[in-house]
Each structure stands twice: as structure tokens, then as C-alpha cells.
Short mmCIF file of C-alpha atoms and ligand atoms in Angstrom, two decimals:
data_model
loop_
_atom_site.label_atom_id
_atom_site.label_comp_id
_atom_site.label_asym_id
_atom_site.label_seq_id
_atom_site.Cartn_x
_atom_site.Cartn_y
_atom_site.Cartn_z
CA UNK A 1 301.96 46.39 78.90
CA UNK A 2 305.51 48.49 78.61
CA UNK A 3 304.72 50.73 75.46
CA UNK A 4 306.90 53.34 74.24
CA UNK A 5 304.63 56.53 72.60
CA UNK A 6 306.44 58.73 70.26
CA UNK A 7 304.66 62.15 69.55
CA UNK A 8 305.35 65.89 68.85
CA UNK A 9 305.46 67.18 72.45
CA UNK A 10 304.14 70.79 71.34
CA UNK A 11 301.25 72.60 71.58
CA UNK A 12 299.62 70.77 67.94
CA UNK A 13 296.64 68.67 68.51
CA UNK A 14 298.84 64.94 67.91
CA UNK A 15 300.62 65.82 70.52
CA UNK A 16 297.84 66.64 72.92
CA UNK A 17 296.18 63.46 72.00
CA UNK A 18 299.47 61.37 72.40
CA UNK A 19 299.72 62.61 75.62
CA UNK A 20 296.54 61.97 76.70
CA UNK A 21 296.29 58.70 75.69
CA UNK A 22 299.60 57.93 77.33
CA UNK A 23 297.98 59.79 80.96
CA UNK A 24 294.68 57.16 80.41
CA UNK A 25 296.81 54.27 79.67
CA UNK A 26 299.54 55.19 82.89
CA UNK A 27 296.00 54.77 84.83
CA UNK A 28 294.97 51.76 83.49
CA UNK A 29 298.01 50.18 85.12
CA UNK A 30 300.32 50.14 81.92
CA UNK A 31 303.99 51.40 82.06
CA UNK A 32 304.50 54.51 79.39
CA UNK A 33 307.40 55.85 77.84
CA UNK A 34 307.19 58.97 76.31
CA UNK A 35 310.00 58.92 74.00
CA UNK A 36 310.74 62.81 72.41
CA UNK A 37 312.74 65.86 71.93
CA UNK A 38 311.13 67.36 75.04
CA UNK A 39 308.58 66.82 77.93
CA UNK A 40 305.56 66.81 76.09
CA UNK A 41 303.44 70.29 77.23
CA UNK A 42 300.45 68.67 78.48
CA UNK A 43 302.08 65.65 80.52
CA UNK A 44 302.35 67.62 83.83
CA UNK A 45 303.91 65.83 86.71
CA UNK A 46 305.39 62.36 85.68
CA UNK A 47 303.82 59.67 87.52
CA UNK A 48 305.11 55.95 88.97
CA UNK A 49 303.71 54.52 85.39
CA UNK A 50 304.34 57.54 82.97
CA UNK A 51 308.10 58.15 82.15
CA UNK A 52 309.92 60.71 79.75
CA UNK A 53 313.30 59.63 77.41
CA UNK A 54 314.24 63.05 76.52
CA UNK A 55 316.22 62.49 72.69
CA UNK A 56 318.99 64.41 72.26
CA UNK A 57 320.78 65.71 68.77
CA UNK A 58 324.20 66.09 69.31
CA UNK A 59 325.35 69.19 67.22
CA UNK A 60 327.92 68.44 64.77
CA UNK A 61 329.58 71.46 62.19
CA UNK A 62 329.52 68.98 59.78
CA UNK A 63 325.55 68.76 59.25
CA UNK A 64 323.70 71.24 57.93
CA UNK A 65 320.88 69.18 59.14
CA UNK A 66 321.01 67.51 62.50
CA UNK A 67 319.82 63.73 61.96
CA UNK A 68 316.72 63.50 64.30
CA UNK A 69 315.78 59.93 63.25
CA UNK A 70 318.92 58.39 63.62
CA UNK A 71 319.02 60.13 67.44
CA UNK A 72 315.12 59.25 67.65
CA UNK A 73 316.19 55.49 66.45
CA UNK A 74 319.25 55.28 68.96
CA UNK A 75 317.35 56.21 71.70
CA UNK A 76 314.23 53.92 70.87
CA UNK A 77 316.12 51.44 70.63
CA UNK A 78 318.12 51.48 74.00
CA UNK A 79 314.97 52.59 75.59
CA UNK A 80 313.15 49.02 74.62
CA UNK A 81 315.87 46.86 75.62
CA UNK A 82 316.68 48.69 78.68
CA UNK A 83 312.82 48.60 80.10
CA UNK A 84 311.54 45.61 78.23
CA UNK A 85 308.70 47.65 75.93
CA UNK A 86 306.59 45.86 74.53
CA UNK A 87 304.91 47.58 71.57
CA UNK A 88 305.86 51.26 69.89
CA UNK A 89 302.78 53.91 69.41
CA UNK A 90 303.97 56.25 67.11
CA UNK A 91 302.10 59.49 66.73
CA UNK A 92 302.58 61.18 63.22
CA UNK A 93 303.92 59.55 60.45
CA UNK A 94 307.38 62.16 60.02
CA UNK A 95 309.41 61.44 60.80
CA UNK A 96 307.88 59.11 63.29
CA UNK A 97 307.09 55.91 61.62
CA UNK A 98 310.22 56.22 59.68
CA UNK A 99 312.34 56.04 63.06
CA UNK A 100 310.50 53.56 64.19
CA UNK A 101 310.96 51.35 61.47
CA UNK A 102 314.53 51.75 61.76
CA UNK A 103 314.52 50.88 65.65
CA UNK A 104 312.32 47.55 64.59
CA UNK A 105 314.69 46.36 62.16
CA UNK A 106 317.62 47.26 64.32
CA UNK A 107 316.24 45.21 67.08
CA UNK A 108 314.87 42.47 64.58
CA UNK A 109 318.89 41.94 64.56
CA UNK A 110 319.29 41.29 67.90
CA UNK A 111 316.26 38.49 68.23
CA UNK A 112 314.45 41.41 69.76
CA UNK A 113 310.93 41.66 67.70
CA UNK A 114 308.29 44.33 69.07
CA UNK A 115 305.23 45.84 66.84
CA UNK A 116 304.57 49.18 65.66
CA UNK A 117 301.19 51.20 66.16
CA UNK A 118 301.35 54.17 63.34
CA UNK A 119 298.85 57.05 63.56
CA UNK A 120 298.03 59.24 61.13
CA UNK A 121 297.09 62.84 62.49
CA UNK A 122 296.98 64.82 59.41
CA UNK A 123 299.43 67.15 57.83
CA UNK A 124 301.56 64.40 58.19
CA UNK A 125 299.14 63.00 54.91
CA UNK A 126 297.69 65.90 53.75
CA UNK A 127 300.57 68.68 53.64
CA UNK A 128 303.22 67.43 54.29
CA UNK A 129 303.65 63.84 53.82
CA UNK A 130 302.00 64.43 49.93
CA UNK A 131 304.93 66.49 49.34
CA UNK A 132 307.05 64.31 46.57
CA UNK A 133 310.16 64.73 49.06
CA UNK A 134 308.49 62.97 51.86
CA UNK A 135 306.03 60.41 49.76
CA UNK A 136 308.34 57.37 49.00
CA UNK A 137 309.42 57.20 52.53
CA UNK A 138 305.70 58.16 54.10
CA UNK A 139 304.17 55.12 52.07
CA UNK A 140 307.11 53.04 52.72
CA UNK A 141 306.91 53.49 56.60
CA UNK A 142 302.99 53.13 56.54
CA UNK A 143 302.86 50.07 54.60
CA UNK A 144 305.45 48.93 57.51
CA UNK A 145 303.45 49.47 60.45
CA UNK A 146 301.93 46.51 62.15
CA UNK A 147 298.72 48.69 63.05
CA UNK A 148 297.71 51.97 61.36
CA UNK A 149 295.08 54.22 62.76
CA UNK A 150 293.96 57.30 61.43
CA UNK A 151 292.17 59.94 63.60
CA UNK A 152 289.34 60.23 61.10
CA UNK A 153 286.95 58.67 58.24
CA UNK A 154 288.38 61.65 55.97
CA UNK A 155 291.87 61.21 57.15
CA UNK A 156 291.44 56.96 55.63
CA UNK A 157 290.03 58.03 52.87
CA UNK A 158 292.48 61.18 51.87
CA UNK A 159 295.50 58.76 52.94
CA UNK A 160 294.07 56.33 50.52
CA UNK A 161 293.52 58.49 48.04
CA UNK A 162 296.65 60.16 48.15
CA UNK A 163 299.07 57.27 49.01
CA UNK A 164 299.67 53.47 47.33
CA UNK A 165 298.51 51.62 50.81
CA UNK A 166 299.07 47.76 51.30
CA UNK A 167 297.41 48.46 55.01
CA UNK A 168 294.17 48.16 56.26
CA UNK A 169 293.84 51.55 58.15
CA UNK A 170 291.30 51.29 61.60
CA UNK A 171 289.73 54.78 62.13
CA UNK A 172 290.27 55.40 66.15
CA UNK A 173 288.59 58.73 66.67
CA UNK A 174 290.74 61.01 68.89
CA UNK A 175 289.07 62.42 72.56
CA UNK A 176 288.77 64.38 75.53
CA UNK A 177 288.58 63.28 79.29
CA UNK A 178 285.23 64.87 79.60
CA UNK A 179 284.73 63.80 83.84
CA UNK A 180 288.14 65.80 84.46
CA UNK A 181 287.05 68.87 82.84
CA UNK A 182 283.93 69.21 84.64
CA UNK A 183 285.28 68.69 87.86
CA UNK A 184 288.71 70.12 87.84
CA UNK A 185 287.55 73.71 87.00
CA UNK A 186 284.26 75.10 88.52
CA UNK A 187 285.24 78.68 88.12
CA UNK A 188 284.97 80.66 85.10
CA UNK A 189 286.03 84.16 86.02
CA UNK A 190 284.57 85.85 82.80
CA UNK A 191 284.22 89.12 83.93
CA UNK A 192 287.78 89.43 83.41
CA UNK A 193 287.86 89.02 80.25
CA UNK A 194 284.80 91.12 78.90
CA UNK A 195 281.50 92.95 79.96
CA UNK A 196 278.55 91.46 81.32
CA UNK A 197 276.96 92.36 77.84
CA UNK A 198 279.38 91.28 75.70
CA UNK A 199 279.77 87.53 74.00
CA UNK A 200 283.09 85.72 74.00
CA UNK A 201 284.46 84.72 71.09
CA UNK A 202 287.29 82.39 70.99
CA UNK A 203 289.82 80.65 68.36
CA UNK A 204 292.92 78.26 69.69
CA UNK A 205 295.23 76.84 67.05
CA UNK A 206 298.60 77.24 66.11
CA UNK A 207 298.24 80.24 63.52
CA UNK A 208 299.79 78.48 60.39
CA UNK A 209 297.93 79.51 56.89
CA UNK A 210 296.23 76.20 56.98
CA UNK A 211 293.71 77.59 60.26
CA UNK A 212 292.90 80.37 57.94
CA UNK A 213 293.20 83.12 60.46
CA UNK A 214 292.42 85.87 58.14
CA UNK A 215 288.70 84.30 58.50
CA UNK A 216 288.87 84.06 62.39
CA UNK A 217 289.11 87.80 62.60
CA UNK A 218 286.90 89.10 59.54
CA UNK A 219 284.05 86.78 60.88
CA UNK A 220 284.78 88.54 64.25
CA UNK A 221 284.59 91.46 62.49
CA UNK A 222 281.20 91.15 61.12
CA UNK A 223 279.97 89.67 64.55
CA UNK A 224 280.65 92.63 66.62
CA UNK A 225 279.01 94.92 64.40
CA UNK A 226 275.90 93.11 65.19
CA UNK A 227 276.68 91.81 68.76
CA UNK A 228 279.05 93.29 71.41
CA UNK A 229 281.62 90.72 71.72
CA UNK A 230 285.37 89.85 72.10
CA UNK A 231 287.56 87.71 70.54
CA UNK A 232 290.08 85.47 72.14
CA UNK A 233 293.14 84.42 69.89
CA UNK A 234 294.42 81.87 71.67
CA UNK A 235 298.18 79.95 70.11
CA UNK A 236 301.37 81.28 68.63
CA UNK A 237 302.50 80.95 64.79
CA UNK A 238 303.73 82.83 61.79
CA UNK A 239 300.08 84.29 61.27
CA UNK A 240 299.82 85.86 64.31
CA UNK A 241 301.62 89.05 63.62
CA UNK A 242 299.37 89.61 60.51
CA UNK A 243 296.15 88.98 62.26
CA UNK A 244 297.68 91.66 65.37
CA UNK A 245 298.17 94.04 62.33
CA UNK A 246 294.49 93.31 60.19
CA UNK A 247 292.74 93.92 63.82
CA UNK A 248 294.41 97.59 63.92
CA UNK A 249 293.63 98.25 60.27
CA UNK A 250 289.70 96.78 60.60
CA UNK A 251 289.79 99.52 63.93
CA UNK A 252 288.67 96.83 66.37
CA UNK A 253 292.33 96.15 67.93
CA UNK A 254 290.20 96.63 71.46
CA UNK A 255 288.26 93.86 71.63
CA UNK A 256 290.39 91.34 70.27
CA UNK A 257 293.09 89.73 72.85
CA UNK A 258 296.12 87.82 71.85
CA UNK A 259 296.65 85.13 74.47
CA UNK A 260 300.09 83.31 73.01
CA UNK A 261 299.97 80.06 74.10
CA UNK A 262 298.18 78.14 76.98
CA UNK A 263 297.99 75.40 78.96
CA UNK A 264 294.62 76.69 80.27
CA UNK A 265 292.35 75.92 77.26
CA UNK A 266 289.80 74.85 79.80
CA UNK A 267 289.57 77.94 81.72
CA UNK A 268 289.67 80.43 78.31
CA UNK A 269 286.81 77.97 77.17
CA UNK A 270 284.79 77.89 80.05
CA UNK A 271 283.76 81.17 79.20
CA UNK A 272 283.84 81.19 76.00
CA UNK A 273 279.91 81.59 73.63
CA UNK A 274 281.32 81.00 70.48
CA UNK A 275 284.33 79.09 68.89
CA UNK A 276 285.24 79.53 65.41
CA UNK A 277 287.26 76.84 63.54
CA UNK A 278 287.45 78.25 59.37
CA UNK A 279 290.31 75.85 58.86
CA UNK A 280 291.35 75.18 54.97
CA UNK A 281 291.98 71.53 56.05
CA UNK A 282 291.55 69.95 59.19
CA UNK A 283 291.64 66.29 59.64
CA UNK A 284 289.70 65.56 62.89
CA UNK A 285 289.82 69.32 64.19
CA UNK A 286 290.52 68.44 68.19
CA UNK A 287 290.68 72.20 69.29
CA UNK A 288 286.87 72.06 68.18
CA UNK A 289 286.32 68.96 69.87
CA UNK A 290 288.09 70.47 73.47
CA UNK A 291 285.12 73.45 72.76
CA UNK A 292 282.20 71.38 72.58
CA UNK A 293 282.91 69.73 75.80
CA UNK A 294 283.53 72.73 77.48
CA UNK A 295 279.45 74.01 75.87
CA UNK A 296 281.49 76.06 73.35
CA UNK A 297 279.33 75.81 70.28
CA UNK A 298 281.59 75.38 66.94
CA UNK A 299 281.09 77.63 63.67
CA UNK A 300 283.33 76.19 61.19
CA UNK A 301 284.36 75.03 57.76
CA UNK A 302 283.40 71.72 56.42
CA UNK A 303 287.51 70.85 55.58
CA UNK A 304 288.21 67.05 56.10
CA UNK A 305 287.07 65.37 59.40
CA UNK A 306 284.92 68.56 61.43
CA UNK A 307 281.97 67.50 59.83
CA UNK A 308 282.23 63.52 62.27
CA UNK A 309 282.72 65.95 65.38
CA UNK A 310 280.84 69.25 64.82
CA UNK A 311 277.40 68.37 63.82
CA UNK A 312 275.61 70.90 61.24
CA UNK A 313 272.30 72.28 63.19
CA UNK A 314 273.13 70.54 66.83
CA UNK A 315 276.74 71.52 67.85
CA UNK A 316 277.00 74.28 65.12
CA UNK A 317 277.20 75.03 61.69
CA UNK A 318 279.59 74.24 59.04
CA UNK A 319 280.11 75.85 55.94
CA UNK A 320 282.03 76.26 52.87
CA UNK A 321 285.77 76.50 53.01
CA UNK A 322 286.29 80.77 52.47
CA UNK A 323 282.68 81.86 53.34
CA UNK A 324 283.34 84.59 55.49
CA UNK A 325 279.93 85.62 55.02
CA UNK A 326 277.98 82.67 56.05
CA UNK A 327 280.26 82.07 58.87
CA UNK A 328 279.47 85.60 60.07
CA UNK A 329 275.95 84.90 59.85
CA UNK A 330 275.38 81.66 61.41
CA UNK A 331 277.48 83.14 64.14
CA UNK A 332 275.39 86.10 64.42
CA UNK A 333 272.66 83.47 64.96
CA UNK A 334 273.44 81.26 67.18
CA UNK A 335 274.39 84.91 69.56
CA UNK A 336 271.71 86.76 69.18
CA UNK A 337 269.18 84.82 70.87
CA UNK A 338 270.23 83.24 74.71
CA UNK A 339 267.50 80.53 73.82
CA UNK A 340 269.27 79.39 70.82
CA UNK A 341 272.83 79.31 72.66
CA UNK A 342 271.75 77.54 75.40
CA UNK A 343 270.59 74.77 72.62
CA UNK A 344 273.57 75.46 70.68
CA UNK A 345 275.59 74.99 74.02
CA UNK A 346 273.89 71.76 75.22
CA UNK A 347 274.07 70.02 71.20
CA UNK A 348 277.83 70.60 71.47
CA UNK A 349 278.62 68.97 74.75
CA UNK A 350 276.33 65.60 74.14
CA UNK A 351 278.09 65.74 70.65
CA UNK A 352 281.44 65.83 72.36
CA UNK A 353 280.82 62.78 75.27
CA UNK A 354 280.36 60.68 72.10
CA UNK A 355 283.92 61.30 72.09
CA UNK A 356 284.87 60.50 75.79
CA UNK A 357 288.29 58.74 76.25
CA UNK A 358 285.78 56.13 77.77
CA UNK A 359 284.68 54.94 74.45
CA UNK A 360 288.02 55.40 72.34
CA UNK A 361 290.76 54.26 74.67
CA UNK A 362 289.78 50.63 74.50
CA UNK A 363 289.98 50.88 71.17
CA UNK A 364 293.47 51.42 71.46
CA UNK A 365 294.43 48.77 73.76
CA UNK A 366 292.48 46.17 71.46
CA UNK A 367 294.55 47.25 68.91
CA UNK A 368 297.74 46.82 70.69
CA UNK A 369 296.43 43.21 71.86
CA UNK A 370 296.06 42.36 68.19
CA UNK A 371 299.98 43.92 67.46
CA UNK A 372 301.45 41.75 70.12
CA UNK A 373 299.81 38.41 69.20
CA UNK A 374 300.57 39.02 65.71
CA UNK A 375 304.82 39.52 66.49
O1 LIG B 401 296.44 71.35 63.09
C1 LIG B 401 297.66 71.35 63.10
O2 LIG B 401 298.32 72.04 62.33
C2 LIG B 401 298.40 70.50 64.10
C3 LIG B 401 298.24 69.04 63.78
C4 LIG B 401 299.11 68.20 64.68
O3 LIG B 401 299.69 67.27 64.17
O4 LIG B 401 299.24 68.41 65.85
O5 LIG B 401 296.87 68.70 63.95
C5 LIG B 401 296.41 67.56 63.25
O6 LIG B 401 296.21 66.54 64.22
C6 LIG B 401 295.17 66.83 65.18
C7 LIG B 401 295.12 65.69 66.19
O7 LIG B 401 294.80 64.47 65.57
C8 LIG B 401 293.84 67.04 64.46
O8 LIG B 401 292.82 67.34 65.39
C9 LIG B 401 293.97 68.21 63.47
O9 LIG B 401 292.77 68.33 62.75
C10 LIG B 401 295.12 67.92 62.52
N1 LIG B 401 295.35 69.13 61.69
C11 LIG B 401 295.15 69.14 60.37
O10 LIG B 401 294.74 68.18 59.74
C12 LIG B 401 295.41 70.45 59.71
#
């Protein structure tokens, strides 16, 4: 198949997911076009199946906005004719689905009828897309899609819930390539990063209110009063200056290091004890997900969709949204005690292979057999 995926290309989990799938489907033999505003962080090297259409906003005085989906549109559409794609995957409904709409009925004019896989990630239902701005043209583009996949149970239901859908929405689970983490990094260098005596104690995310990072550092707080430990803050966002600032005032601005951004999630979590997720909403909660295959047990809230991957008792614990304290202490558990984190550590990685690419990418390329017979 020639299919054209259109995603975020930063360092949010739809992207990372987009990506991946597009890497999984380049080796099954099928032709991918990344179609975005910039080479996608976790595509690497191209390959003879994977190729990148960079889209390009021309600046214009006149616009105080710059008209992404009409550039997004443009391109998709010259990008389909010119290497006969077949089918669009379209990662994130805003303004994704919208633009590809657009490019469907554009090419609808010219005889030129392909079908459009939408996925749902999240925010694009739950923050943003709710937003009475967005809604009209978020339902409109949904009910549009030939396929629609959400990431989650919770994500269906909450996009239900919260939207008029006409579609049937197919829950496709995201994943992780769990063969090419265990063999493409074998070795964890930990002593650089804390004591021999001392537990690691990560969060990755990209620091908008929504993670909750507040949380991340008072439960880290209350750990290493019990435990010595450090904390890893691992992503870049408009929280991160406050959390630099609450770790001077809470006096423990020492063992907490601020890694920015990475493309070496692997290597931060292969030595990693603990991962802590508090998140106010999360749909699926991937960055939980990339943990538990790495034998990072999970303490985090119950928001949305973490409850289908981190499993109360075997990867984890989950608790209320805003309960620092119970956080703290289930954390303070799980550490304590190398018996219990080496069960902890083994629940969370045969959790996570029930999420190997193995199992969900075929559910993707069913899908996309179902589009194409039905144009
Ligand atoms: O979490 C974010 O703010 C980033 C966002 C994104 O679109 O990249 O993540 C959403 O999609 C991920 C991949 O499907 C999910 O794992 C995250 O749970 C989801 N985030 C939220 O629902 C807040």
C-alpha cells in the first residue's frame, strides 16, 4: 500500500506513535509518506519505503494567522497524485482530519477518491477539541472519516460522550516495539546518574498543567524523605520553570535533574526504579506504557485510559486524581523492599508485551483493507 500519515512530528506521544507505526509499516513492505511541518523527532534515518513531505507556510503580512490547513491540504493533495497514495492516516483530529477532508473532497473533483483513517489521541477530544471554537468542525471532520480509531476504551467513550458521533469508533490500542528495546540497548550506565544506594525516580512528559507536575515533585518529595533517591524530569514545557523553582523552595534542588528533552527515553529508563505518571487526564498515557517495557514500574493517577495499561497491584498502583499522599505512599512501597520491585518490575513488563506492535499493527492494516474496499 502507498499511505500518506499525517501526525504532530514533536516530542507528544501521537506523534511518537505515528511514527512508529509508519517505521513498522515501511518494514512490512508498504511505501510511507510522512506528510508534516517537520521531520518527525523519532523517524531517524529515512529509509527506501519511509519518505518525508516537509509542508511549508508561506508567510504573508496580511495574516495574522498563517493558514496551516490550507498548506497541509495543498501539499496532501499533490503528494497523492504525484506518488499514487492510496489511503490517508491522520493522527489527531486538529487540525488533521479537517485538512484531510479538504484534500478528499479536492481530489473527489478530479475522479481521484482515496479514504481517510482518523485517530483520536486525546486532547484533540478532551481539551481541546471540546472547546466550542473547535467542536462544530471536530464533529464535522470525525463524522467524515472513513475509519476512526481511538487510542483507548476511555478515549470512545469520552469522544462519545462529549461529541454528536454518526461513526462507529474501533479502539486500536497504541504500542511499543518491545524486541528493539531489549536488544538495541544492553547498557544502563546508572552510576552516572545517582549512588549505588539511591533509587531512580523518573517522569517524561511534556510539562503542560494537564501532567500535573506540581505532583511529580511533591510525591518525590515525600519519597526521599523515606528513601534516598533522585528524580529525573525528563521533557520541556511551560511547567518546567515552576517545578525548577518548587525543587529550590522544598530544599531538594540536588537530587532532582532536569533533562530537557530526549531522544534517549530508553537509556534514562533503563535505569530508572520508579516512574510516576499523576496526570489530570491522560487518554492512553504512552510515556507510562514506554516505562513498563523498559521494567519501570508506574505509580499514577487513574485519569482516562492508564487504568487499560498500568494495572493496579501488578504493574503499579493507581490512585485518585490529586492524592499526593497516596501516591507518595504506594511509591514508598513498592521502594522500600528489592523483593517487591523486582515483582513490581517483572508485572510491568508482561503488562506492557500485551502491548507489542506485534499484536496492534495488524490491526491497523485490517483497518486500512476495510477503507480501501469500501472507496
Ligand atoms: O499528553 C500530551 O499532552 C500529548 C498528547 C499528544 O497528542 O501527543 O498525548 C496524547 O496522545 C498520546 C498518544 O496516543 C497518549 O498516550 C496520551 O495519553 C494523550 N494525552 C492526553 O490525553 C493528555
Amino acid at each position: 500500500m502507498n499511505i500518506a500519515i499525517v501526525c504532530y512530528p514533536t516530542f507528544g506521544g501521537s506523534g511518537v506513535v505515528a511514527t512508529e507505526l509508519g517505521i513498522a509499516l515501511a518494514k512490512l513492505n508498504h511505501q510511507v509518506h510522512f506528510v508534516t511541518y517537520k521531520q518527525p523527532v523519532r523517524l531517524g534515518l529515512l529509509n527506501p519505503n519511509i519518505h518525508f513531505h516537509e509542508v511549508t507556510v508561506p508567510e504573508y503580512p496580511l495574516f495574522q494567522y498563517q493558514p496551516y490547513e490550507l498548506a497541509l491540504s495543498s501539499k496532501l493533495v499533490n503528494t497523492v497524485k504525484k506518488y499514487n497514495i492510496e489511503l490517508l492516516h491522520v493522527h489527531y483530529a486538529i487540525p488533521h482530519a479537517y485538512a484531510g477532508y479538504m484534500t478528499k473532497e479536492m481530489l473527489a473533483e478530479e475522479g481521484i477518491h482515496i479514504p481517510m483513517v482518523t485517530t483520536l489521541h486525546g486532547t484533540d477530544i478532551t481539551l481541546v477539541g471540546n472547546h466550542p471554537f473547535y467542536k462544530p468542525a471536530v464533529t464535522f471532520s470525525i463524522n467524515n472519516s472513513d475509519i476512526v480509531t481511538s487510542v483507548s476504551q476511555s478515549l470512545k467513550e469520552d469522544t462519545l460522550r462529549l461529541f454528536d458521533i454518526k461513526k462507529n469508533i474501533e479502539v486500536v490500542p497504541n504500542f511499543i516495539d518491545a524486541k528493539q528495546r531489549k536488544t538495541s540497548f544492553t547498557d544502563c550506565q546508572r552510576e552516572l546518574m545517582a549512588a549505588p544506594e539511591e533509587k531512580i525516580v523518573t517522569h517524561i512528559s511534556n510539562f503542560r498543567p494537564v501532567k500535573r507536575i506540581v505532583d511529580v515533585i511533591e510525591i518525590f518529595y515525600n519519597i526521599q524523605k523515606k528513601i534516598p533517591a533522585k528524580l529525573l524530569m525528563v521533557g520541556d514545557g511551560p511547567e518546567r520553570a515552576p517545578a525548577e523553582q518548587q525543587c529550590k523552595e522544598l530544599g531538594i534542588k540536588d537530587k532532582v535533574v532536569f533533562l530537557g528533552n530526549s531522544n534517549e527515553i530508553d537509556k534514562i529508563l533503563c535505569f530508572s526504579d520508579l516512574f510516576l505518571l499523576p496526570s489530570e487526564r491522560e487518554s492512553f498515557g504512552l510515556a507510562a506504557l514506554e516505562a513498563m517495557v523498559n521494567k519501570v514500574p508506574v505509580i499514577s493517577s487513574n485519569a482516562g485510559g492508564i487504568p487499560e495499561v498500568n494495572i493496579d497491584g501488578v504493574s503499579g498502583y493507581l490512585s485518585n486524581v490529586g492524592d499526593v499522599k497516596d501516591m507518595s505512599q504506594k511509591s514508598i512501597s513498592i521502594l522500600q523492599n528489592d523483593d517487591t520491585l523486582e515483582k513490581f518490575k517483572e508485572g510491568a513488563y508482561k503488562e506492557a508485551m500485551k502491548f507489542d506492535i506485534n499484536n496492534i499493527v495488524p490491526m491497523y492494516v485490517e483497518l486500512y483493507e476495510h477503507a480501501l474496499l469500501a472507496v
